[in-house]
PDB file of C-alpha atoms in Angstrom:
ATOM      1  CA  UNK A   1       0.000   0.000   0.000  1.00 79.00           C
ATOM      2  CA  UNK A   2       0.828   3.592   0.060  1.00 90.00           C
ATOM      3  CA  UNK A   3       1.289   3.745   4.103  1.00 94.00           C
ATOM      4  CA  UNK A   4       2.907   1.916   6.409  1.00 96.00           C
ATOM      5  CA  UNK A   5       1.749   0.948   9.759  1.00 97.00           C
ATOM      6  CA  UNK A   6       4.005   0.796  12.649  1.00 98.00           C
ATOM      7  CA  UNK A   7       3.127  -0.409  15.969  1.00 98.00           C
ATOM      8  CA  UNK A   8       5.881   0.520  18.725  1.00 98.00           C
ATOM      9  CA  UNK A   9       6.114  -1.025  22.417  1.00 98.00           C
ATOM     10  CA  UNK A  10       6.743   1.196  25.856  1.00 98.00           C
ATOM     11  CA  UNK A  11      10.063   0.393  25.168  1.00 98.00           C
ATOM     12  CA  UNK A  12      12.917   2.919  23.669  1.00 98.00           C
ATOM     13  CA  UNK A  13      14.973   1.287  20.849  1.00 97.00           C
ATOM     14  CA  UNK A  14      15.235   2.531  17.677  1.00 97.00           C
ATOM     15  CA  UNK A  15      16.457  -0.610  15.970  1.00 95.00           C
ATOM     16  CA  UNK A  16      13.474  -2.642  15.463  1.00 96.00           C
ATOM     17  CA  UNK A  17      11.655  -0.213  13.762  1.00 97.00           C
ATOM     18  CA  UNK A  18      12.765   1.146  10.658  1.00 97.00           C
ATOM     19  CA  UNK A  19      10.764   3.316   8.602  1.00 97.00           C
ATOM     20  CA  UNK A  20      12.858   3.233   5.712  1.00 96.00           C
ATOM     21  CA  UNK A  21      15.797   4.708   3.593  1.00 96.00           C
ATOM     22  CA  UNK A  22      15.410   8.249   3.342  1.00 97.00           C
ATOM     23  CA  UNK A  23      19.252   9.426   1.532  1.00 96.00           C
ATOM     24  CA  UNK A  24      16.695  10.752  -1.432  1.00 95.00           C
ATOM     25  CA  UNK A  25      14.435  12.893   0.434  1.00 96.00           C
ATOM     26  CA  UNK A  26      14.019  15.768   2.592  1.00 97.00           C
ATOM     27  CA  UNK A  27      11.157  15.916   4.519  1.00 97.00           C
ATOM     28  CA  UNK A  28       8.655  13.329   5.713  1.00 98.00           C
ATOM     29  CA  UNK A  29       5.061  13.434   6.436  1.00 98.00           C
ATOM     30  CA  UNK A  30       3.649  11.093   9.011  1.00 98.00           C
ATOM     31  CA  UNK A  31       0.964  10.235  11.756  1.00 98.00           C
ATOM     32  CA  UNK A  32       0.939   9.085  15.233  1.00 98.00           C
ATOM     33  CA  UNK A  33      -1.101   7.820  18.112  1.00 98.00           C
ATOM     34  CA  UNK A  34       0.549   7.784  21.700  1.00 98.00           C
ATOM     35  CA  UNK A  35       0.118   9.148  24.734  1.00 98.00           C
ATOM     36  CA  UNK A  36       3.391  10.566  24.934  1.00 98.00           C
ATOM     37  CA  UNK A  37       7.205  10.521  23.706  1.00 98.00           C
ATOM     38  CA  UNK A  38       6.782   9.700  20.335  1.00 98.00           C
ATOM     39  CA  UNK A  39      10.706   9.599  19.346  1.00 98.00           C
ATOM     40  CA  UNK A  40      11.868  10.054  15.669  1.00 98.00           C
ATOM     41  CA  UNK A  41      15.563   9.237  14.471  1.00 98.00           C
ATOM     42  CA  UNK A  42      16.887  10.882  11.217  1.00 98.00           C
ATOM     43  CA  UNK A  43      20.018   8.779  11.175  1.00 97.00           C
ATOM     44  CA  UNK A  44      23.110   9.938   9.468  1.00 95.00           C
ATOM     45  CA  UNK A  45      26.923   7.903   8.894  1.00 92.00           C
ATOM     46  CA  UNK A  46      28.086   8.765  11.822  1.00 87.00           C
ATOM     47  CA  UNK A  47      25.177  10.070  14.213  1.00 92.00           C
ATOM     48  CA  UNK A  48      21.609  10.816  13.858  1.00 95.00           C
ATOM     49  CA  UNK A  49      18.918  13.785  14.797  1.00 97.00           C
ATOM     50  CA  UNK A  50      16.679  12.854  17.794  1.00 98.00           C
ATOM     51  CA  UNK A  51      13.410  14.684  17.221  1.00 98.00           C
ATOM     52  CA  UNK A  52      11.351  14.039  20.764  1.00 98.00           C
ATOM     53  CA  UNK A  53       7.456  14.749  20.206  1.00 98.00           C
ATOM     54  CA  UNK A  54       5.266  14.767  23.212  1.00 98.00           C
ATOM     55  CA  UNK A  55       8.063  14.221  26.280  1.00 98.00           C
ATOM     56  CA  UNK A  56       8.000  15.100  29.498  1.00 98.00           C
ATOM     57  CA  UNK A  57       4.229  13.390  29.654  1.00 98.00           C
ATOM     58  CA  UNK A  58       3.233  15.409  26.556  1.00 98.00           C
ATOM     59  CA  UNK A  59       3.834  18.611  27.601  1.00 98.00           C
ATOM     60  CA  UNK A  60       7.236  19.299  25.818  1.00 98.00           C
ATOM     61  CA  UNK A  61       9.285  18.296  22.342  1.00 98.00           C
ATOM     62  CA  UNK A  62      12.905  18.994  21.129  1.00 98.00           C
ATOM     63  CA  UNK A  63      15.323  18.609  18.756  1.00 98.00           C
ATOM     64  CA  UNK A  64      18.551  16.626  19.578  1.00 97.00           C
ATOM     65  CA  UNK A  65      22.005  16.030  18.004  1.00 95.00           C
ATOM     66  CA  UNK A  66      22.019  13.020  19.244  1.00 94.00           C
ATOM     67  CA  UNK A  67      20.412  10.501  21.292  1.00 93.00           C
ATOM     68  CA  UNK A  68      19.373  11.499  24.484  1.00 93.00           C
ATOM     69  CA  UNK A  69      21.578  14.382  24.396  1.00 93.00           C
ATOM     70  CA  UNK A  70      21.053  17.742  25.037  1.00 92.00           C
ATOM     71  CA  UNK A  71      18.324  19.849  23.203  1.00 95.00           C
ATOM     72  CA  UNK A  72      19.093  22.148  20.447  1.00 96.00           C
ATOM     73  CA  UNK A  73      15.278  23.083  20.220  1.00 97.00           C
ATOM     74  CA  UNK A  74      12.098  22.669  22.000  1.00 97.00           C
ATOM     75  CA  UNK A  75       8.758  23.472  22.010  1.00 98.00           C
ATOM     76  CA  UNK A  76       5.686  23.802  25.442  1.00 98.00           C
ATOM     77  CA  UNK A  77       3.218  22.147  24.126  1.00 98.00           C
ATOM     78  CA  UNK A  78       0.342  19.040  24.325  1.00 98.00           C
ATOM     79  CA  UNK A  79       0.576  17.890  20.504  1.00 98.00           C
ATOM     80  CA  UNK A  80      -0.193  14.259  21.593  1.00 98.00           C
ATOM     81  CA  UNK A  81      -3.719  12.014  21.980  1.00 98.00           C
ATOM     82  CA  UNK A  82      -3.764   8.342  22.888  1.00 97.00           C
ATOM     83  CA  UNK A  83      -6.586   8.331  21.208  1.00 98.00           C
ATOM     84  CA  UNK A  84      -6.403   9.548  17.689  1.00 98.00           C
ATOM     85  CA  UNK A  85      -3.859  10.573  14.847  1.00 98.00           C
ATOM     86  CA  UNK A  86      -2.041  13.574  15.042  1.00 98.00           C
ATOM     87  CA  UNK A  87      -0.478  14.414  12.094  1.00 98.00           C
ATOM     88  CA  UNK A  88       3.397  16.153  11.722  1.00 98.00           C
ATOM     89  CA  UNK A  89       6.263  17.232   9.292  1.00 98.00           C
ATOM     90  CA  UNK A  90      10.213  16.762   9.537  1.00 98.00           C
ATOM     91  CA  UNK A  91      12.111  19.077   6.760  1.00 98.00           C
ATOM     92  CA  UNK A  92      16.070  18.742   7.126  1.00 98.00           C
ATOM     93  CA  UNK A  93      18.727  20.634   5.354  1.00 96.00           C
ATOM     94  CA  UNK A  94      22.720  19.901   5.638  1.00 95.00           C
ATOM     95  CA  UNK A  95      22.689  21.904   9.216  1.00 95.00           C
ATOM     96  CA  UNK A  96      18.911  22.154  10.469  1.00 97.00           C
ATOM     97  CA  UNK A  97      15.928  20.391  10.960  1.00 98.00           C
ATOM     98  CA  UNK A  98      11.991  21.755  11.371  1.00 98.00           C
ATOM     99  CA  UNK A  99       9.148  20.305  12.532  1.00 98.00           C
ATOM    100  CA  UNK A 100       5.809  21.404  12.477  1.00 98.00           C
ATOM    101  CA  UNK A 101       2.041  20.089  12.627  1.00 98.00           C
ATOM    102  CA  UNK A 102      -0.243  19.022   9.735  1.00 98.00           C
ATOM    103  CA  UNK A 103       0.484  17.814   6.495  1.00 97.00           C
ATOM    104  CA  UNK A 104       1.772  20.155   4.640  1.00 98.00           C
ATOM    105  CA  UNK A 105       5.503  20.633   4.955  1.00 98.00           C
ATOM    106  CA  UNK A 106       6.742  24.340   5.851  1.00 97.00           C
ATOM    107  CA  UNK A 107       3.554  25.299   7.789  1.00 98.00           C
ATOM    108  CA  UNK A 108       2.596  25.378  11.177  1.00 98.00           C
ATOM    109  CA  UNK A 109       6.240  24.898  12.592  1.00 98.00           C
ATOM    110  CA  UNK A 110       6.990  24.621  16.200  1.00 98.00           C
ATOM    111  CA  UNK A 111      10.271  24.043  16.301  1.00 98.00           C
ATOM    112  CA  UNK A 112      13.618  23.488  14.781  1.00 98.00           C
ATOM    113  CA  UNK A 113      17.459  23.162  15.930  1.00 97.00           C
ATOM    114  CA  UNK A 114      20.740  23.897  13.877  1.00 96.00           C
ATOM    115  CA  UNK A 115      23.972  21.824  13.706  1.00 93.00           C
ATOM    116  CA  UNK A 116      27.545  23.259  12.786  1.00 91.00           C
ATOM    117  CA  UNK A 117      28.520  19.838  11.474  1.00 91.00           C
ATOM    118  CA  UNK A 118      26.999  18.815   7.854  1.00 93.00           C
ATOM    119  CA  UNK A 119      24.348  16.270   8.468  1.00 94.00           C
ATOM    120  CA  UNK A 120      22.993  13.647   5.135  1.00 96.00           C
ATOM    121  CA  UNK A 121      20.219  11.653   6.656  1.00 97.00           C
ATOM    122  CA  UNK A 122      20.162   8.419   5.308  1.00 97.00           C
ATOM    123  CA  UNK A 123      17.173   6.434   7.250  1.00 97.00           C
ATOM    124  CA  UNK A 124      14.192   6.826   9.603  1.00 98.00           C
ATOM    125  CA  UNK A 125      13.141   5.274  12.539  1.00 98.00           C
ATOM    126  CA  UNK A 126      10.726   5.465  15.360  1.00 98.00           C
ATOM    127  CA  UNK A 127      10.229   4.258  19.387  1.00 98.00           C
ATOM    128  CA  UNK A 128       8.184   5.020  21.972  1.00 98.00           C
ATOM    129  CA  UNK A 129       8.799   4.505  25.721  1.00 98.00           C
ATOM    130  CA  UNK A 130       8.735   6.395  28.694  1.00 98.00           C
ATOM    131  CA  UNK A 131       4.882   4.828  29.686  1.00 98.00           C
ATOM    132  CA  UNK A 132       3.836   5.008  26.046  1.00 98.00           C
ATOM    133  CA  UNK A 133       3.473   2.501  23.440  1.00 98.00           C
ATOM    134  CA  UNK A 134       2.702   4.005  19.728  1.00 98.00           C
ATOM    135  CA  UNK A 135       0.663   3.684  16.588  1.00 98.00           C
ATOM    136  CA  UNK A 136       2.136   5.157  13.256  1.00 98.00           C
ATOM    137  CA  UNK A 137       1.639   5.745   9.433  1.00 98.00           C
ATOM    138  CA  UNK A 138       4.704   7.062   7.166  1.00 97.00           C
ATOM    139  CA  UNK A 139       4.512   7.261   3.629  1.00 95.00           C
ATOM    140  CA  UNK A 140       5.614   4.114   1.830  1.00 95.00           C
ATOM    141  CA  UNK A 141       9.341   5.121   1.505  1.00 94.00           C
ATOM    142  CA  UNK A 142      10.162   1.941  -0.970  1.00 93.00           C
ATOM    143  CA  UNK A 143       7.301   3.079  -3.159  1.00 93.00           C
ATOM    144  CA  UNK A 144       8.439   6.494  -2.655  1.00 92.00           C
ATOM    145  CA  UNK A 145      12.140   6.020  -3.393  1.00 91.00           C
ATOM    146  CA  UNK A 146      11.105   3.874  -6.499  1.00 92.00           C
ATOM    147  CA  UNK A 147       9.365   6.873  -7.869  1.00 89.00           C
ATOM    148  CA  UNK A 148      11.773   9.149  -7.293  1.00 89.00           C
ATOM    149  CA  UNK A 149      14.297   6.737  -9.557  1.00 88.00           C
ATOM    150  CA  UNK A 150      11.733   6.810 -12.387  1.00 88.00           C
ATOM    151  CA  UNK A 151      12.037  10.491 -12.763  1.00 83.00           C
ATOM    152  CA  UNK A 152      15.580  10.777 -12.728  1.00 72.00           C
ATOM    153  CA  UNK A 153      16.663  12.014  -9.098  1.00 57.00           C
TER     154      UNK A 153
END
């Protein structure tokens, strides 16, 4: 299909959820259903972004240059609901990522943190934890990627 469903334990680890390979892009659109800490990893060769959505028992995200390490963005906020979809953009660049609400990329954004080093994501994945388990939809990325090929990028 054109989405992929993700189901993720109360239980932090990246590793057995992969989203996909995401070298060719530069933003992602995608939904999610938790409680709280909904954790998103735009992995690089040698590190990764650490975008936190809904910490702190939903009332806080950020931006992090690395795992669990300090915040280079953040944002007071609820934007979580156990009981429904909430829908959100990531939008990276060589030194910054943005996230915001909704579906369309560039709008609505609420926050975003810089890096001096130069950053090529090359994969996405997800986890929840922290009292939450999580229900997700990303775009298709092998569909996506296959596209992308056809037209020449």
């Amino acid at each position: 299909g054109k989405t992929v469903d993700i189901h993720t334990p109360d239980h932090y680890d990246y590793a057995p959820h992969p989203v996909g390979d995401a070298s060719k892009l530069n933003s992602i659109v995608f939904s999610v259903k938790a409680k709280n800490d909904a954790h998103i990893a735009l992995h690089q060769d040698n590190g990764l972004w650490e975008i936190v959505i809904g910490g702190w028992g939903n009332g806080k995200s950020v931006v992090r240059g690395a795992a669990q390490d300090c915040e280079v963005g953040h944002a007071d906020h609820n934007p979580l609901n156990e009981h429904q979809f909430h829908t959100f953009w990531i939008h990276w660049t060589e030194h910054r990522v943005e996230v915001g609400t909704g579906a369309q990329v560039g709008h609505n954004v609420f926050m975003s943190g810089q890096s001096a080093d130069v950053r090529h994501v090359k994969r996405i994945s997800v986890a929840t934890g922290f009292g939450s388990s999580g229900h997700w939809r990303f775009p298709n990325l092998e569909k996506v990627n296959k596209i992308l090929e056809s037209v020449g990028h």
